Structures are given as structure tokens and as C-alpha cells.
Amino acid sequence: MIGVIDTDGECAEWAFPAEPGAVRTARHAVRGTLHDWGLEAVGDVTVLLVSELVTNSLRYASGPIGVRLERRNPAADSLAAGPALLVEVSDPLPDPPRERVANHDDEGGRGLHLVAVTSQRWGTRHGKSGKTVWFELALPGE
């Protein structure tokens, strides 16, 4: 069961239990919100990257997983070069993820690399109870 924390205007936030179905549920929630916002153009890449980060959280953390989307307007955020979608995935594990180079036949290890090469910016930050991995995607045509 997901808990919708906030869906006010241009921000949506959910908490998912650390259970195997969380990845699928997060994908559906994110895709639905992007559809509602008219942002289907970034839907596939956003869902892919959220899937990777939620999977990482499931693999290493045991608590709830937070997912947050925010549609950013450059007039309101002087750091943004243009309209962007900020995506955050949080979990209670304090250790930041490490990007690594996966071998050709490795089944995992590519999630952070995908985030790094696909997003315009990304990073991690510590919170009061864990960490957040975030990435930002440019919104084309806005």
C-alpha cells in the first residue's frame, strides 16, 4: 500500500513500504502523475530512473522509501537553467550510494550510471533519518 503524502499542484510525494512490489507501485504512481501534469515526454526515462533508485533502496535499506516529484520553474529557482523535473528517492540508510563500473555480464550495478548519464544534474544529500538521491531532468518544449 502506498501512502500519498502530498499532491499539491506541482509536487507529488509518496511513501512506499520496503517490499518487493514497491518498485512496480512507484512506477505506476510516477507515470500517472507525469501523465496528469502533461509530462509524458519524460515519462519513460523518469520511470526507468525511479525504478533503479527504488530497487537500490530495496536492496540495501529496510525502512520506508520516499519518492518525490517536483516540477521546477526557472523563475522560482535561480539554479535551474530552464523548466525541470526534480525527482528524489529517499530511504533510511545513511550511507550514500556509490557509482561503480559494471562488467559486461553483471546483472546489476548500472543504476547510478544511468542516472548520471541521463539527468542534467544529480546528487545525494543526508537527511535527519537517512539519505536522498535526487536527479533533475530538463523539460523539453516548456
mmCIF file with all atom_site columns, C-alpha atoms in Angstrom:
data_model
loop_
_atom_site.group_PDB
_atom_site.id
_atom_site.type_symbol
_atom_site.label_atom_id
_atom_site.label_alt_id
_atom_site.label_comp_id
_atom_site.label_asym_id
_atom_site.label_entity_id
_atom_site.label_seq_id
_atom_site.pdbx_PDB_ins_code
_atom_site.Cartn_x
_atom_site.Cartn_y
_atom_site.Cartn_z
_atom_site.occupancy
_atom_site.B_iso_or_equiv
_atom_site.pdbx_formal_charge
_atom_site.auth_seq_id
_atom_site.auth_comp_id
_atom_site.auth_asym_id
_atom_site.auth_atom_id
_atom_site.pdbx_PDB_model_num
ATOM 1   C CA . MET A 1 1   ? 0.000  0.000  0.000   1.00 0.00 ? 1   MET A CA 1
ATOM 2   C CA . ILE A 1 2   ? 1.352  3.422  -0.878  1.00 0.00 ? 2   ILE A CA 1
ATOM 3   C CA . GLY A 1 3   ? 0.789  6.492  1.178   1.00 0.00 ? 3   GLY A CA 1
ATOM 4   C CA . VAL A 1 4   ? 0.351  9.686  -0.784  1.00 0.00 ? 4   VAL A CA 1
ATOM 5   C CA . ILE A 1 5   ? 1.976  12.402 1.270   1.00 0.00 ? 5   ILE A CA 1
ATOM 6   C CA . ASP A 1 6   ? 1.442  15.456 -0.909  1.00 0.00 ? 6   ASP A CA 1
ATOM 7   C CA . THR A 1 7   ? -0.051 16.134 -4.329  1.00 0.00 ? 7   THR A CA 1
ATOM 8   C CA . ASP A 1 8   ? -0.440 19.891 -4.108  1.00 0.00 ? 8   ASP A CA 1
ATOM 9   C CA . GLY A 1 9   ? -0.048 21.481 -7.538  1.00 0.00 ? 9   GLY A CA 1
ATOM 10  C CA . GLU A 1 10  ? 3.364  20.836 -8.994  1.00 0.00 ? 10  GLU A CA 1
ATOM 11  C CA . CYS A 1 11  ? 4.646  18.479 -6.305  1.00 0.00 ? 11  CYS A CA 1
ATOM 12  C CA . ALA A 1 12  ? 3.761  14.873 -5.529  1.00 0.00 ? 12  ALA A CA 1
ATOM 13  C CA . GLU A 1 13  ? 5.260  12.694 -2.817  1.00 0.00 ? 13  GLU A CA 1
ATOM 14  C CA . TRP A 1 14  ? 4.712  9.101  -1.728  1.00 0.00 ? 14  TRP A CA 1
ATOM 15  C CA . ALA A 1 15  ? 5.995  6.685  0.899   1.00 0.00 ? 15  ALA A CA 1
ATOM 16  C CA . PHE A 1 16  ? 6.315  3.030  -0.099  1.00 0.00 ? 16  PHE A CA 1
ATOM 17  C CA . PRO A 1 17  ? 6.973  0.109  2.228   1.00 0.00 ? 17  PRO A CA 1
ATOM 18  C CA . ALA A 1 18  ? 10.269 -1.695 1.655   1.00 0.00 ? 18  ALA A CA 1
ATOM 19  C CA . GLU A 1 19  ? 8.567  -4.642 -0.058  1.00 0.00 ? 19  GLU A CA 1
ATOM 20  C CA . PRO A 1 20  ? 9.163  -6.264 -3.463  1.00 0.00 ? 20  PRO A CA 1
ATOM 21  C CA . GLY A 1 21  ? 6.071  -4.647 -5.031  1.00 0.00 ? 21  GLY A CA 1
ATOM 22  C CA . ALA A 1 22  ? 7.310  -1.142 -4.212  1.00 0.00 ? 22  ALA A CA 1
ATOM 23  C CA . VAL A 1 23  ? 9.167  -0.749 -7.497  1.00 0.00 ? 23  VAL A CA 1
ATOM 24  C CA . ARG A 1 24  ? 6.111  -1.527 -9.610  1.00 0.00 ? 24  ARG A CA 1
ATOM 25  C CA . THR A 1 25  ? 3.856  0.629  -7.436  1.00 0.00 ? 25  THR A CA 1
ATOM 26  C CA . ALA A 1 26  ? 6.315  3.541  -7.610  1.00 0.00 ? 26  ALA A CA 1
ATOM 27  C CA . ARG A 1 27  ? 6.496  3.268  -11.407 1.00 0.00 ? 27  ARG A CA 1
ATOM 28  C CA . HIS A 1 28  ? 2.698  3.432  -11.699 1.00 0.00 ? 28  HIS A CA 1
ATOM 29  C CA . ALA A 1 29  ? 2.416  6.383  -9.300  1.00 0.00 ? 29  ALA A CA 1
ATOM 30  C CA . VAL A 1 30  ? 5.152  8.343  -11.097 1.00 0.00 ? 30  VAL A CA 1
ATOM 31  C CA . ARG A 1 31  ? 3.806  7.589  -14.573 1.00 0.00 ? 31  ARG A CA 1
ATOM 32  C CA . GLY A 1 32  ? 0.277  8.573  -13.533 1.00 0.00 ? 32  GLY A CA 1
ATOM 33  C CA . THR A 1 33  ? 1.434  11.872 -12.061 1.00 0.00 ? 33  THR A CA 1
ATOM 34  C CA . LEU A 1 34  ? 3.533  12.726 -15.107 1.00 0.00 ? 34  LEU A CA 1
ATOM 35  C CA . HIS A 1 35  ? 0.515  11.970 -17.300 1.00 0.00 ? 35  HIS A CA 1
ATOM 36  C CA . ASP A 1 36  ? -1.661 14.249 -15.161 1.00 0.00 ? 36  ASP A CA 1
ATOM 37  C CA . TRP A 1 37  ? 0.950  17.008 -15.491 1.00 0.00 ? 37  TRP A CA 1
ATOM 38  C CA . GLY A 1 38  ? 1.214  16.545 -19.280 1.00 0.00 ? 38  GLY A CA 1
ATOM 39  C CA . LEU A 1 39  ? 4.846  15.421 -19.000 1.00 0.00 ? 39  LEU A CA 1
ATOM 40  C CA . GLU A 1 40  ? 4.643  12.165 -20.949 1.00 0.00 ? 40  GLU A CA 1
ATOM 41  C CA . ALA A 1 41  ? 7.754  13.250 -22.909 1.00 0.00 ? 41  ALA A CA 1
ATOM 42  C CA . VAL A 1 42  ? 9.934  12.480 -19.868 1.00 0.00 ? 42  VAL A CA 1
ATOM 43  C CA . GLY A 1 43  ? 7.789  9.606  -18.593 1.00 0.00 ? 43  GLY A CA 1
ATOM 44  C CA . ASP A 1 44  ? 9.852  6.638  -19.780 1.00 0.00 ? 44  ASP A CA 1
ATOM 45  C CA . VAL A 1 45  ? 13.214 7.969  -18.598 1.00 0.00 ? 45  VAL A CA 1
ATOM 46  C CA . THR A 1 46  ? 11.782 9.146  -15.268 1.00 0.00 ? 46  THR A CA 1
ATOM 47  C CA . VAL A 1 47  ? 10.140 5.787  -14.604 1.00 0.00 ? 47  VAL A CA 1
ATOM 48  C CA . LEU A 1 48  ? 13.355 3.939  -15.531 1.00 0.00 ? 48  LEU A CA 1
ATOM 49  C CA . LEU A 1 49  ? 15.491 6.035  -13.172 1.00 0.00 ? 49  LEU A CA 1
ATOM 50  C CA . VAL A 1 50  ? 12.943 5.855  -10.328 1.00 0.00 ? 50  VAL A CA 1
ATOM 51  C CA . SER A 1 51  ? 12.857 2.066  -10.786 1.00 0.00 ? 51  SER A CA 1
ATOM 52  C CA . GLU A 1 52  ? 16.635 1.880  -10.483 1.00 0.00 ? 52  GLU A CA 1
ATOM 53  C CA . LEU A 1 53  ? 16.782 4.048  -7.358  1.00 0.00 ? 53  LEU A CA 1
ATOM 54  C CA . VAL A 1 54  ? 13.849 2.358  -5.610  1.00 0.00 ? 54  VAL A CA 1
ATOM 55  C CA . THR A 1 55  ? 15.431 -1.027 -6.407  1.00 0.00 ? 55  THR A CA 1
ATOM 56  C CA . ASN A 1 56  ? 18.683 0.169  -4.810  1.00 0.00 ? 56  ASN A CA 1
ATOM 57  C CA . SER A 1 57  ? 16.764 1.283  -1.722  1.00 0.00 ? 57  SER A CA 1
ATOM 58  C CA . LEU A 1 58  ? 15.023 -2.085 -1.508  1.00 0.00 ? 58  LEU A CA 1
ATOM 59  C CA . ARG A 1 59  ? 18.321 -3.915 -1.853  1.00 0.00 ? 59  ARG A CA 1
ATOM 60  C CA . TYR A 1 60  ? 20.141 -2.044 0.903   1.00 0.00 ? 60  TYR A CA 1
ATOM 61  C CA . ALA A 1 61  ? 17.611 -0.373 3.231   1.00 0.00 ? 61  ALA A CA 1
ATOM 62  C CA . SER A 1 62  ? 14.886 -1.858 5.388   1.00 0.00 ? 62  SER A CA 1
ATOM 63  C CA . GLY A 1 63  ? 12.599 1.102  6.011   1.00 0.00 ? 63  GLY A CA 1
ATOM 64  C CA . PRO A 1 64  ? 10.097 3.095  4.012   1.00 0.00 ? 64  PRO A CA 1
ATOM 65  C CA . ILE A 1 65  ? 11.111 4.506  0.639   1.00 0.00 ? 65  ILE A CA 1
ATOM 66  C CA . GLY A 1 66  ? 10.078 8.020  -0.266  1.00 0.00 ? 66  GLY A CA 1
ATOM 67  C CA . VAL A 1 67  ? 9.602  9.228  -3.832  1.00 0.00 ? 67  VAL A CA 1
ATOM 68  C CA . ARG A 1 68  ? 9.025  12.893 -4.607  1.00 0.00 ? 68  ARG A CA 1
ATOM 69  C CA . LEU A 1 69  ? 8.430  14.716 -7.893  1.00 0.00 ? 69  LEU A CA 1
ATOM 70  C CA . GLU A 1 70  ? 8.617  18.466 -8.269  1.00 0.00 ? 70  GLU A CA 1
ATOM 71  C CA . ARG A 1 71  ? 8.058  20.437 -11.434 1.00 0.00 ? 71  ARG A CA 1
ATOM 72  C CA . ARG A 1 72  ? 10.504 23.335 -11.242 1.00 0.00 ? 72  ARG A CA 1
ATOM 73  C CA . ASN A 1 73  ? 10.058 26.737 -12.795 1.00 0.00 ? 73  ASN A CA 1
ATOM 74  C CA . PRO A 1 74  ? 13.285 28.664 -13.504 1.00 0.00 ? 74  PRO A CA 1
ATOM 75  C CA . ALA A 1 75  ? 11.690 31.923 -12.378 1.00 0.00 ? 75  ALA A CA 1
ATOM 76  C CA . ALA A 1 76  ? 11.189 30.419 -8.924  1.00 0.00 ? 76  ALA A CA 1
ATOM 77  C CA . ASP A 1 77  ? 14.520 28.565 -8.809  1.00 0.00 ? 77  ASP A CA 1
ATOM 78  C CA . SER A 1 78  ? 17.523 30.569 -9.929  1.00 0.00 ? 78  SER A CA 1
ATOM 79  C CA . LEU A 1 79  ? 19.721 27.437 -10.093 1.00 0.00 ? 79  LEU A CA 1
ATOM 80  C CA . ALA A 1 80  ? 17.672 25.816 -12.853 1.00 0.00 ? 80  ALA A CA 1
ATOM 81  C CA . ALA A 1 81  ? 18.687 26.611 -16.424 1.00 0.00 ? 81  ALA A CA 1
ATOM 82  C CA . GLY A 1 82  ? 15.125 26.021 -17.627 1.00 0.00 ? 82  GLY A CA 1
ATOM 83  C CA . PRO A 1 83  ? 11.990 24.156 -16.643 1.00 0.00 ? 83  PRO A CA 1
ATOM 84  C CA . ALA A 1 84  ? 12.957 20.888 -14.986 1.00 0.00 ? 84  ALA A CA 1
ATOM 85  C CA . LEU A 1 85  ? 11.589 17.891 -13.164 1.00 0.00 ? 85  LEU A CA 1
ATOM 86  C CA . LEU A 1 86  ? 13.254 17.199 -9.826  1.00 0.00 ? 86  LEU A CA 1
ATOM 87  C CA . VAL A 1 87  ? 12.953 13.589 -8.649  1.00 0.00 ? 87  VAL A CA 1
ATOM 88  C CA . GLU A 1 88  ? 14.016 12.431 -5.193  1.00 0.00 ? 88  GLU A CA 1
ATOM 89  C CA . VAL A 1 89  ? 14.193 8.921  -3.758  1.00 0.00 ? 89  VAL A CA 1
ATOM 90  C CA . SER A 1 90  ? 14.826 8.671  -0.012  1.00 0.00 ? 90  SER A CA 1
ATOM 91  C CA . ASP A 1 91  ? 15.443 5.811  2.372   1.00 0.00 ? 91  ASP A CA 1
ATOM 92  C CA . PRO A 1 92  ? 16.564 5.441  5.996   1.00 0.00 ? 92  PRO A CA 1
ATOM 93  C CA . LEU A 1 93  ? 20.054 4.130  5.175   1.00 0.00 ? 93  LEU A CA 1
ATOM 94  C CA . PRO A 1 94  ? 22.593 6.925  5.839   1.00 0.00 ? 94  PRO A CA 1
ATOM 95  C CA . ASP A 1 95  ? 25.302 5.588  3.508   1.00 0.00 ? 95  ASP A CA 1
ATOM 96  C CA . PRO A 1 96  ? 25.375 7.340  0.138   1.00 0.00 ? 96  PRO A CA 1
ATOM 97  C CA . PRO A 1 97  ? 25.255 5.099  -2.930  1.00 0.00 ? 97  PRO A CA 1
ATOM 98  C CA . ARG A 1 98  ? 28.432 4.638  -4.918  1.00 0.00 ? 98  ARG A CA 1
ATOM 99  C CA . GLU A 1 99  ? 28.558 4.678  -8.682  1.00 0.00 ? 99  GLU A CA 1
ATOM 100 C CA . ARG A 1 100 ? 30.571 1.760  -9.997  1.00 0.00 ? 100 ARG A CA 1
ATOM 101 C CA . VAL A 1 101 ? 31.576 0.355  -13.349 1.00 0.00 ? 101 VAL A CA 1
ATOM 102 C CA . ALA A 1 102 ? 29.673 -2.839 -14.088 1.00 0.00 ? 102 ALA A CA 1
ATOM 103 C CA . ASN A 1 103 ? 31.272 -5.624 -16.086 1.00 0.00 ? 103 ASN A CA 1
ATOM 104 C CA . HIS A 1 104 ? 29.568 -6.598 -19.344 1.00 0.00 ? 104 HIS A CA 1
ATOM 105 C CA . ASP A 1 105 ? 27.934 -9.686 -17.856 1.00 0.00 ? 105 ASP A CA 1
ATOM 106 C CA . ASP A 1 106 ? 26.991 -8.193 -14.454 1.00 0.00 ? 106 ASP A CA 1
ATOM 107 C CA . GLU A 1 107 ? 23.268 -8.247 -13.763 1.00 0.00 ? 107 GLU A CA 1
ATOM 108 C CA . GLY A 1 108 ? 23.363 -5.076 -11.653 1.00 0.00 ? 108 GLY A CA 1
ATOM 109 C CA . GLY A 1 109 ? 25.479 -2.062 -10.906 1.00 0.00 ? 109 GLY A CA 1
ATOM 110 C CA . ARG A 1 110 ? 24.274 0.260  -13.653 1.00 0.00 ? 110 ARG A CA 1
ATOM 111 C CA . GLY A 1 111 ? 21.567 2.265  -11.867 1.00 0.00 ? 111 GLY A CA 1
ATOM 112 C CA . LEU A 1 112 ? 23.621 5.236  -10.722 1.00 0.00 ? 112 LEU A CA 1
ATOM 113 C CA . HIS A 1 113 ? 25.493 5.297  -14.018 1.00 0.00 ? 113 HIS A CA 1
ATOM 114 C CA . LEU A 1 114 ? 22.135 5.564  -15.814 1.00 0.00 ? 114 LEU A CA 1
ATOM 115 C CA . VAL A 1 115 ? 21.136 8.409  -13.505 1.00 0.00 ? 115 VAL A CA 1
ATOM 116 C CA . ALA A 1 116 ? 24.453 10.184 -14.105 1.00 0.00 ? 116 ALA A CA 1
ATOM 117 C CA . VAL A 1 117 ? 24.397 9.982  -17.908 1.00 0.00 ? 117 VAL A CA 1
ATOM 118 C CA . THR A 1 118 ? 20.674 10.634 -18.353 1.00 0.00 ? 118 THR A CA 1
ATOM 119 C CA . SER A 1 119 ? 19.973 13.508 -15.974 1.00 0.00 ? 119 SER A CA 1
ATOM 120 C CA . GLN A 1 120 ? 21.155 17.088 -16.296 1.00 0.00 ? 120 GLN A CA 1
ATOM 121 C CA . ARG A 1 121 ? 22.156 17.105 -12.613 1.00 0.00 ? 121 ARG A CA 1
ATOM 122 C CA . TRP A 1 122 ? 22.098 14.580 -9.803  1.00 0.00 ? 122 TRP A CA 1
ATOM 123 C CA . GLY A 1 123 ? 23.444 14.039 -6.330  1.00 0.00 ? 123 GLY A CA 1
ATOM 124 C CA . THR A 1 124 ? 22.838 12.816 -2.810  1.00 0.00 ? 124 THR A CA 1
ATOM 125 C CA . ARG A 1 125 ? 22.196 14.511 0.493   1.00 0.00 ? 125 ARG A CA 1
ATOM 126 C CA . HIS A 1 126 ? 21.919 13.378 4.076   1.00 0.00 ? 126 HIS A CA 1
ATOM 127 C CA . GLY A 1 127 ? 18.701 13.882 5.978   1.00 0.00 ? 127 GLY A CA 1
ATOM 128 C CA . LYS A 1 128 ? 17.672 13.557 9.599   1.00 0.00 ? 128 LYS A CA 1
ATOM 129 C CA . SER A 1 129 ? 16.967 9.879  9.127   1.00 0.00 ? 129 SER A CA 1
ATOM 130 C CA . GLY A 1 130 ? 18.755 8.601  6.049   1.00 0.00 ? 130 GLY A CA 1
ATOM 131 C CA . LYS A 1 131 ? 19.632 9.917  2.630   1.00 0.00 ? 131 LYS A CA 1
ATOM 132 C CA . THR A 1 132 ? 18.075 11.202 -0.562  1.00 0.00 ? 132 THR A CA 1
ATOM 133 C CA . VAL A 1 133 ? 19.299 10.536 -4.077  1.00 0.00 ? 133 VAL A CA 1
ATOM 134 C CA . TRP A 1 134 ? 17.997 13.161 -6.479  1.00 0.00 ? 134 TRP A CA 1
ATOM 135 C CA . PHE A 1 135 ? 18.158 13.902 -10.163 1.00 0.00 ? 135 PHE A CA 1
ATOM 136 C CA . GLU A 1 136 ? 16.868 16.611 -12.431 1.00 0.00 ? 136 GLU A CA 1
ATOM 137 C CA . LEU A 1 137 ? 15.588 16.229 -15.981 1.00 0.00 ? 137 LEU A CA 1
ATOM 138 C CA . ALA A 1 138 ? 15.104 19.088 -18.427 1.00 0.00 ? 138 ALA A CA 1
ATOM 139 C CA . LEU A 1 139 ? 11.524 19.525 -19.568 1.00 0.00 ? 139 LEU A CA 1
ATOM 140 C CA . PRO A 1 140 ? 11.546 19.858 -23.331 1.00 0.00 ? 140 PRO A CA 1
ATOM 141 C CA . GLY A 1 141 ? 9.251  22.330 -25.037 1.00 0.00 ? 141 GLY A CA 1
ATOM 142 C CA . GLU A 1 142 ? 8.372  24.374 -21.967 1.00 0.00 ? 142 GLU A CA 1
#
